[in-house]
Amino acid sequence: MKVSLIQFDIRWEDKHANFAGLSRLLGGVPEGTDLVILPEMFNTGFSPAADAFAEGPRSLTFEWMRKTTLDRGFALAGSYMVTEGGKLFNRWVFISPEGDTFRYDKRHLFAHGGVELNYTRGSERLVFEYRGVRICPNICYDLRFPVWSRNRNDYDLLINSSNWPEARRDVWLTLLKARAIENQCYVAGVNRVGLDGLDINYSGDSMMIGPKGEIIASAELYRECIVSCEISIEELNEFRNKFPASGDADSFTIHA
């Protein structure tokens, strides 16, 4: 599978400017790409004004994503604010040109400073298959909680769409590698760059990590760019068979 990560300077609270900027960047995605991953809150930035910017499940942003996949021929995924049933979610949405759609609601909410105080946390872990790759998505702060993303031999690629501040850059780099090593999987970490409306700076550090913790591809710091690479399920399975650490893992149960 060929995957591209979009490291993007999200325009604060301006959906149409973000759609335009992303469309420009997406024009540079390599031919043959299967999946393009966007950062967390790619359409607005992490604005506290959720009441003004949250959308219904199949509204403006969903339709932009759907049209983009149809026009360009690759699947597209990222998170944005969604309101449903009177509740607010930080929702990661996947849409493919074949019409496949999947969604994941952020489980671990970053309540520090009230950032996600009014959001409802997700209760269901998602794993789905696309073009022969089993995918498990999570969002930003989820990366700190390894039990939630523990691989039970059910996925190959862990995706984290994020708004991860530069101030915690070392944590980001360490946890991405840790999740790849402990789960014997590929990990795609997709982060934004730039300064947001709350004066928080983001360095990017978007990258694809291999199952041994090796960096397969990485972005330039502080710059909008596309990170593209290929991941091989055949090579991943070969490594897992040679070093079957998952067979020694402890069993556990997650309670909602």
CSV table of C-alpha atoms in Angstrom, one decimal:
chain,number,residue,atom,x,y,z
A,1,MET,CA,0.0,0.0,0.0
A,2,LYS,CA,1.2,3.5,-0.9
A,3,VAL,CA,0.4,6.0,1.9
A,4,SER,CA,0.8,9.8,1.9
A,5,LEU,CA,0.8,12.0,5.1
A,6,ILE,CA,-0.3,15.6,4.7
A,7,GLN,CA,1.6,17.9,7.1
A,8,PHE,CA,-0.5,21.1,6.9
A,9,ASP,CA,-0.6,24.6,8.4
A,10,ILE,CA,-4.3,24.6,9.4
A,11,ARG,CA,-6.0,28.0,8.8
A,12,TRP,CA,-7.7,29.0,12.1
A,13,GLU,CA,-11.5,28.6,12.0
A,14,ASP,CA,-11.6,28.8,8.2
A,15,LYS,CA,-13.0,25.7,6.6
A,16,HIS,CA,-13.0,27.0,3.0
A,17,ALA,CA,-9.4,28.2,3.2
A,18,ASN,CA,-8.4,24.8,4.6
A,19,PHE,CA,-10.2,23.0,1.8
A,20,ALA,CA,-8.5,25.2,-0.7
A,21,GLY,CA,-5.1,24.8,0.9
A,22,LEU,CA,-5.5,21.0,1.2
A,23,SER,CA,-6.7,20.7,-2.4
A,24,ARG,CA,-3.5,22.5,-3.5
A,25,LEU,CA,-1.3,20.1,-1.5
A,26,LEU,CA,-3.3,17.1,-2.6
A,27,GLY,CA,-2.4,17.9,-6.2
A,28,GLY,CA,1.2,16.8,-5.3
A,29,VAL,CA,0.3,13.4,-4.0
A,30,PRO,CA,2.2,10.8,-6.0
A,31,GLU,CA,0.4,8.8,-8.6
A,32,GLY,CA,-0.8,5.4,-7.3
A,33,THR,CA,-1.3,6.5,-3.7
A,34,ASP,CA,-3.9,4.4,-2.0
A,35,LEU,CA,-4.5,6.4,1.2
A,36,VAL,CA,-4.0,10.0,2.3
A,37,ILE,CA,-4.0,10.9,6.0
A,38,LEU,CA,-4.8,14.4,7.3
A,39,PRO,CA,-4.1,15.9,10.8
A,40,GLU,CA,-6.6,16.2,13.6
A,41,MET,CA,-9.1,19.0,13.2
A,42,PHE,CA,-7.8,19.6,9.7
A,43,ASN,CA,-10.7,21.8,8.7
A,44,THR,CA,-10.6,24.4,11.6
A,45,GLY,CA,-7.7,23.9,13.9
A,46,PHE,CA,-8.4,23.0,17.5
A,47,SER,CA,-10.8,25.9,18.1
A,48,PRO,CA,-12.6,26.1,21.4
A,49,ALA,CA,-15.6,27.4,19.5
A,50,ALA,CA,-17.1,24.0,18.9
A,51,ASP,CA,-20.7,25.2,18.9
A,52,ALA,CA,-19.9,27.4,15.9
A,53,PHE,CA,-17.9,24.9,13.9
A,54,ALA,CA,-19.2,21.4,14.7
A,55,GLU,CA,-21.1,19.7,11.8
A,56,GLY,CA,-23.6,17.0,11.4
A,57,PRO,CA,-22.2,13.5,10.4
A,58,ARG,CA,-22.7,14.0,6.7
A,59,SER,CA,-22.3,17.7,6.2
A,60,LEU,CA,-19.9,20.2,4.6
A,61,THR,CA,-16.6,18.5,5.5
A,62,PHE,CA,-17.8,15.0,4.8
A,63,GLU,CA,-19.0,16.0,1.4
A,64,TRP,CA,-15.7,17.7,0.6
A,65,MET,CA,-13.8,14.5,1.6
A,66,ARG,CA,-16.2,12.4,-0.4
A,67,LYS,CA,-15.8,14.5,-3.6
A,68,THR,CA,-12.0,14.6,-3.1
A,69,THR,CA,-11.7,10.8,-3.0
A,70,LEU,CA,-13.9,10.5,-6.1
A,71,ASP,CA,-12.0,13.1,-8.0
A,72,ARG,CA,-8.5,11.9,-7.1
A,73,GLY,CA,-8.9,8.1,-6.7
A,74,PHE,CA,-7.4,7.7,-3.2
A,75,ALA,CA,-8.9,7.2,0.2
A,76,LEU,CA,-8.9,10.2,2.6
A,77,ALA,CA,-8.9,10.3,6.4
A,78,GLY,CA,-8.7,12.8,9.2
A,79,SER,CA,-10.6,14.2,12.2
A,80,TYR,CA,-12.9,17.1,12.7
A,81,MET,CA,-15.7,18.3,15.0
A,82,VAL,CA,-19.0,16.4,14.7
A,83,THR,CA,-22.3,16.8,16.5
A,84,GLU,CA,-24.7,13.9,16.6
A,85,GLY,CA,-27.6,13.1,19.0
A,86,GLY,CA,-26.9,16.2,21.0
A,87,LYS,CA,-23.3,15.2,21.7
A,88,LEU,CA,-20.0,16.6,20.4
A,89,PHE,CA,-17.3,14.3,19.1
A,90,ASN,CA,-13.8,14.6,17.8
A,91,ARG,CA,-14.4,12.2,15.0
A,92,TRP,CA,-11.9,10.6,12.6
A,93,VAL,CA,-13.5,9.8,9.3
A,94,PHE,CA,-12.3,7.6,6.5
A,95,ILE,CA,-13.8,7.7,3.0
A,96,SER,CA,-12.6,5.7,-0.1
A,97,PRO,CA,-13.3,6.2,-3.8
A,98,GLU,CA,-15.1,2.8,-3.7
A,99,GLY,CA,-17.6,4.3,-1.2
A,100,ASP,CA,-16.3,2.7,2.0
A,101,THR,CA,-16.8,4.9,5.0
A,102,PHE,CA,-15.6,4.3,8.6
A,103,ARG,CA,-15.5,6.6,11.7
A,104,TYR,CA,-13.8,6.6,15.0
A,105,ASP,CA,-14.6,8.9,17.9
A,106,LYS,CA,-11.6,10.0,20.0
A,107,ARG,CA,-11.4,7.9,23.2
A,108,HIS,CA,-9.0,9.9,25.4
A,109,LEU,CA,-10.0,13.6,25.6
A,110,PHE,CA,-7.4,16.2,26.5
A,111,ALA,CA,-9.4,18.0,29.2
A,112,HIS,CA,-6.3,20.0,30.3
A,113,GLY,CA,-7.3,23.7,30.2
A,114,GLY,CA,-10.8,22.7,29.2
A,115,VAL,CA,-9.8,21.9,25.6
A,116,GLU,CA,-12.2,19.0,25.1
A,117,LEU,CA,-14.3,19.5,28.2
A,118,ASN,CA,-17.6,19.4,26.3
A,119,TYR,CA,-16.8,16.5,24.0
A,120,THR,CA,-18.1,13.0,24.5
A,121,ARG,CA,-15.4,10.3,24.5
A,122,GLY,CA,-15.6,7.4,22.1
A,123,SER,CA,-16.5,3.9,23.4
A,124,GLU,CA,-15.5,1.7,20.5
A,125,ARG,CA,-12.1,0.8,19.1
A,126,LEU,CA,-12.1,0.6,15.3
A,127,VAL,CA,-10.3,-1.8,13.1
A,128,PHE,CA,-11.1,-2.1,9.4
A,129,GLU,CA,-9.5,-3.4,6.2
A,130,TYR,CA,-8.7,-1.4,3.1
A,131,ARG,CA,-6.8,-2.8,0.1
A,132,GLY,CA,-5.4,-5.7,2.1
A,133,VAL,CA,-4.2,-3.6,5.1
A,134,ARG,CA,-5.9,-3.8,8.5
A,135,ILE,CA,-6.1,-0.3,9.9
A,136,CYS,CA,-6.6,0.9,13.5
A,137,PRO,CA,-7.0,4.7,13.9
A,138,ASN,CA,-6.6,6.9,16.9
A,139,ILE,CA,-6.4,10.6,17.5
A,140,CYS,CA,-3.6,12.7,19.2
A,141,TYR,CA,-3.8,12.1,23.0
A,142,ASP,CA,-4.8,8.5,22.4
A,143,LEU,CA,-1.2,7.9,21.6
A,144,ARG,CA,-0.3,8.1,25.4
A,145,PHE,CA,-2.5,5.2,26.3
A,146,PRO,CA,-1.1,1.9,25.0
A,147,VAL,CA,-3.8,-0.4,26.2
A,148,TRP,CA,-6.4,1.2,23.9
A,149,SER,CA,-4.3,0.6,20.8
A,150,ARG,CA,-2.8,-2.8,21.9
A,151,ASN,CA,-2.5,-5.0,18.8
A,152,ARG,CA,-4.4,-8.3,19.3
A,153,ASN,CA,-3.1,-9.6,16.0
A,154,ASP,CA,-5.9,-7.7,14.4
A,155,TYR,CA,-4.2,-4.8,12.6
A,156,ASP,CA,-1.2,-3.9,10.5
A,157,LEU,CA,-1.2,-0.1,10.5
A,158,LEU,CA,-1.9,2.2,13.4
A,159,ILE,CA,-2.8,5.8,12.4
A,160,ASN,CA,-2.6,8.8,14.7
A,161,SER,CA,-4.0,12.1,13.3
A,162,SER,CA,-2.8,14.8,15.6
A,163,ASN,CA,-2.5,18.4,16.7
A,164,TRP,CA,0.6,17.7,18.9
A,165,PRO,CA,2.4,20.8,20.2
A,166,GLU,CA,6.0,21.5,19.6
A,167,ALA,CA,6.5,21.8,23.4
A,168,ARG,CA,5.9,18.0,23.7
A,169,ARG,CA,7.8,17.0,20.6
A,170,ASP,CA,10.1,14.5,22.3
A,171,VAL,CA,7.0,12.7,23.7
A,172,TRP,CA,5.5,12.4,20.3
A,173,LEU,CA,8.7,10.9,18.8
A,174,THR,CA,9.1,8.5,21.6
A,175,LEU,CA,5.5,7.3,21.7
A,176,LEU,CA,5.2,6.8,17.9
A,177,LYS,CA,8.2,4.4,18.0
A,178,ALA,CA,7.0,2.7,21.2
A,179,ARG,CA,3.6,2.0,19.7
A,180,ALA,CA,5.2,0.5,16.5
A,181,ILE,CA,7.6,-1.7,18.5
A,182,GLU,CA,5.2,-3.1,21.1
A,183,ASN,CA,2.5,-3.7,18.5
A,184,GLN,CA,4.8,-5.0,15.7
A,185,CYS,CA,3.0,-2.8,13.2
A,186,TYR,CA,3.5,0.3,11.0
A,187,VAL,CA,2.6,3.6,12.7
A,188,ALA,CA,1.6,6.7,10.7
A,189,GLY,CA,1.8,9.9,12.8
A,190,VAL,CA,0.3,12.9,11.0
A,191,ASN,CA,0.8,16.2,12.7
A,192,ARG,CA,0.2,19.9,11.8
A,193,VAL,CA,2.6,22.8,11.6
A,194,GLY,CA,2.3,26.5,12.3
A,195,LEU,CA,0.9,28.7,15.0
A,196,ASP,CA,-2.8,28.3,15.9
A,197,GLY,CA,-5.3,30.8,17.2
A,198,LEU,CA,-4.3,30.0,20.8
A,199,ASP,CA,-0.6,30.8,20.1
A,200,ILE,CA,0.4,27.1,20.3
A,201,ASN,CA,3.2,26.2,17.9
A,202,TYR,CA,3.4,22.9,16.1
A,203,SER,CA,6.6,21.5,14.6
A,204,GLY,CA,5.1,18.7,12.5
A,205,ASP,CA,7.3,15.6,12.8
A,206,SER,CA,4.9,13.6,10.6
A,207,MET,CA,6.4,10.2,9.9
A,208,MET,CA,5.9,6.6,9.1
A,209,ILE,CA,7.5,4.2,11.5
A,210,GLY,CA,8.2,0.5,10.8
A,211,PRO,CA,7.6,-2.4,13.2
A,212,LYS,CA,11.2,-2.4,14.6
A,213,GLY,CA,10.9,1.3,15.4
A,214,GLU,CA,12.7,2.5,12.4
A,215,ILE,CA,11.7,5.7,10.6
A,216,ILE,CA,10.7,4.8,7.1
A,217,ALA,CA,9.8,8.3,5.9
A,218,SER,CA,9.6,11.7,7.7
A,219,ALA,CA,8.6,15.3,7.1
A,220,GLU,CA,10.6,18.5,7.1
A,221,LEU,CA,10.2,20.4,10.3
A,222,TYR,CA,7.9,23.4,10.5
A,223,ARG,CA,6.9,23.2,6.8
A,224,GLU,CA,3.9,22.1,4.9
A,225,CYS,CA,4.7,19.0,2.9
A,226,ILE,CA,3.7,15.5,1.8
A,227,VAL,CA,5.3,12.4,3.2
A,228,SER,CA,4.9,9.4,0.9
A,229,CYS,CA,6.0,5.8,1.3
A,230,GLU,CA,5.0,2.2,0.7
A,231,ILE,CA,4.3,-0.3,3.4
A,232,SER,CA,4.6,-4.0,2.8
A,233,ILE,CA,2.3,-6.5,4.6
A,234,GLU,CA,4.4,-9.4,3.2
A,235,GLU,CA,7.5,-7.9,4.9
A,236,LEU,CA,5.5,-7.2,8.1
A,237,ASN,CA,4.3,-10.7,8.3
A,238,GLU,CA,7.7,-12.1,7.7
A,239,PHE,CA,9.1,-10.1,10.6
A,240,ARG,CA,6.2,-11.1,12.9
A,241,ASN,CA,6.8,-14.8,12.0
A,242,LYS,CA,10.5,-14.6,12.8
A,243,PHE,CA,10.0,-12.7,16.0
A,244,PRO,CA,6.5,-13.7,17.3
A,245,ALA,CA,6.5,-11.5,20.5
A,246,SER,CA,2.7,-11.1,20.4
A,247,GLY,CA,2.3,-14.7,21.6
A,248,ASP,CA,3.9,-13.8,24.9
A,249,ALA,CA,1.6,-10.8,25.5
A,250,ASP,CA,-0.7,-10.6,28.6
A,251,SER,CA,-4.5,-10.8,28.1
A,252,PHE,CA,-6.7,-8.1,29.3
A,253,THR,CA,-10.2,-6.6,28.9
A,254,ILE,CA,-11.1,-3.0,28.2
A,255,HIS,CA,-14.2,-1.6,30.0
A,256,ALA,CA,-16.0,1.3,28.4
